């Protein structure tokens, strides 16, 4: 991906060798995207075992289970444990067979990064998609303008002024834009709904199997227990303050909301929680 991006950046720099300001913008977006790419990989995604050490070191609890029971908004009759990891498997966590570990609030395993996207690198992943899309759009605009002017000049003078490499660059940029638009749009949509790729797939499976609850001939909307509204959902992933949304460090919310948002517990929608609890008590939800 970045080999193609480097070629693209080089091509656009050639287009603007007299426009130093424009060249600086292109190089800045490229370097920033490259930095975020590696920033997604190396800080890690957050595993129950590693984060449990940090949690217990900063609290008076000796077991994570005791901490969860003390701070959870709903009653827990039992805990899930991963047989492969031989460790606690908190809510929203999943075991990745490729990474061979459980991941806190696992979104998905990304083959382009060769790591999982989890609670600790989700924000960086979103920023990478956004800035990479901006970089690709800039390249597309530059290459399209060059091709358009080349065609216009050719029609006036009769000599071909369009370079093949720029046409190829325009094609590659178009493919990247369409791909990144889909990935970025879908990823932001999931953030705004406070759900993950895995959770959205589970919901879709239920819809396909028609496992919808019905009461008096009407579908019952269970809702999503972690959905706190677009703004709160966005802040939970991207940062508590607006200026933190473009900062590349770890999401400060993990520290600010340490008692309710640390990979072991998450803020929940009280209204939806009560609705689901009522359905559970009436035997309509299993």
PDB file of C-alpha atoms in Angstrom, residues 9-24 142-143 146:
ATOM      1  CA  UNK A   9       3.533  11.121  -3.682  1.00  0.00           C
ATOM      2  CA  UNK A  10       6.580  11.216  -5.961  1.00  0.00           C
ATOM      3  CA  UNK A  11       4.372  11.715  -8.990  1.00  0.00           C
ATOM      4  CA  UNK A  12       2.508  14.587  -7.390  1.00  0.00           C
ATOM      5  CA  UNK A  13       5.716  16.194  -6.186  1.00  0.00           C
ATOM      6  CA  UNK A  14       6.865  16.181  -9.807  1.00  0.00           C
ATOM      7  CA  UNK A  15       3.643  17.942 -10.739  1.00  0.00           C
ATOM      8  CA  UNK A  16       4.312  20.659  -8.187  1.00  0.00           C
ATOM      9  CA  UNK A  17       8.060  21.011  -8.187  1.00  0.00           C
ATOM     10  CA  UNK A  18       7.577  24.796  -8.273  1.00  0.00           C
ATOM     11  CA  UNK A  19       4.824  24.762  -5.657  1.00  0.00           C
ATOM     12  CA  UNK A  20       6.723  24.126  -2.438  1.00  0.00           C
ATOM     13  CA  UNK A  21       3.725  24.759  -0.173  1.00  0.00           C
ATOM     14  CA  UNK A  22       1.660  22.139  -1.968  1.00  0.00           C
ATOM     15  CA  UNK A  23       4.549  19.692  -1.908  1.00  0.00           C
ATOM     16  CA  UNK A  24       4.917  20.167   1.842  1.00  0.00           C
ATOM     17  CA  UNK A 142      -3.788  16.877  -8.482  1.00  0.00           C
ATOM     18  CA  UNK A 143      -3.623  14.034 -10.992  1.00  0.00           C
ATOM     19  CA  UNK A 146      -3.067  17.451 -14.667  1.00  0.00           C
TER      20      UNK A 146
END
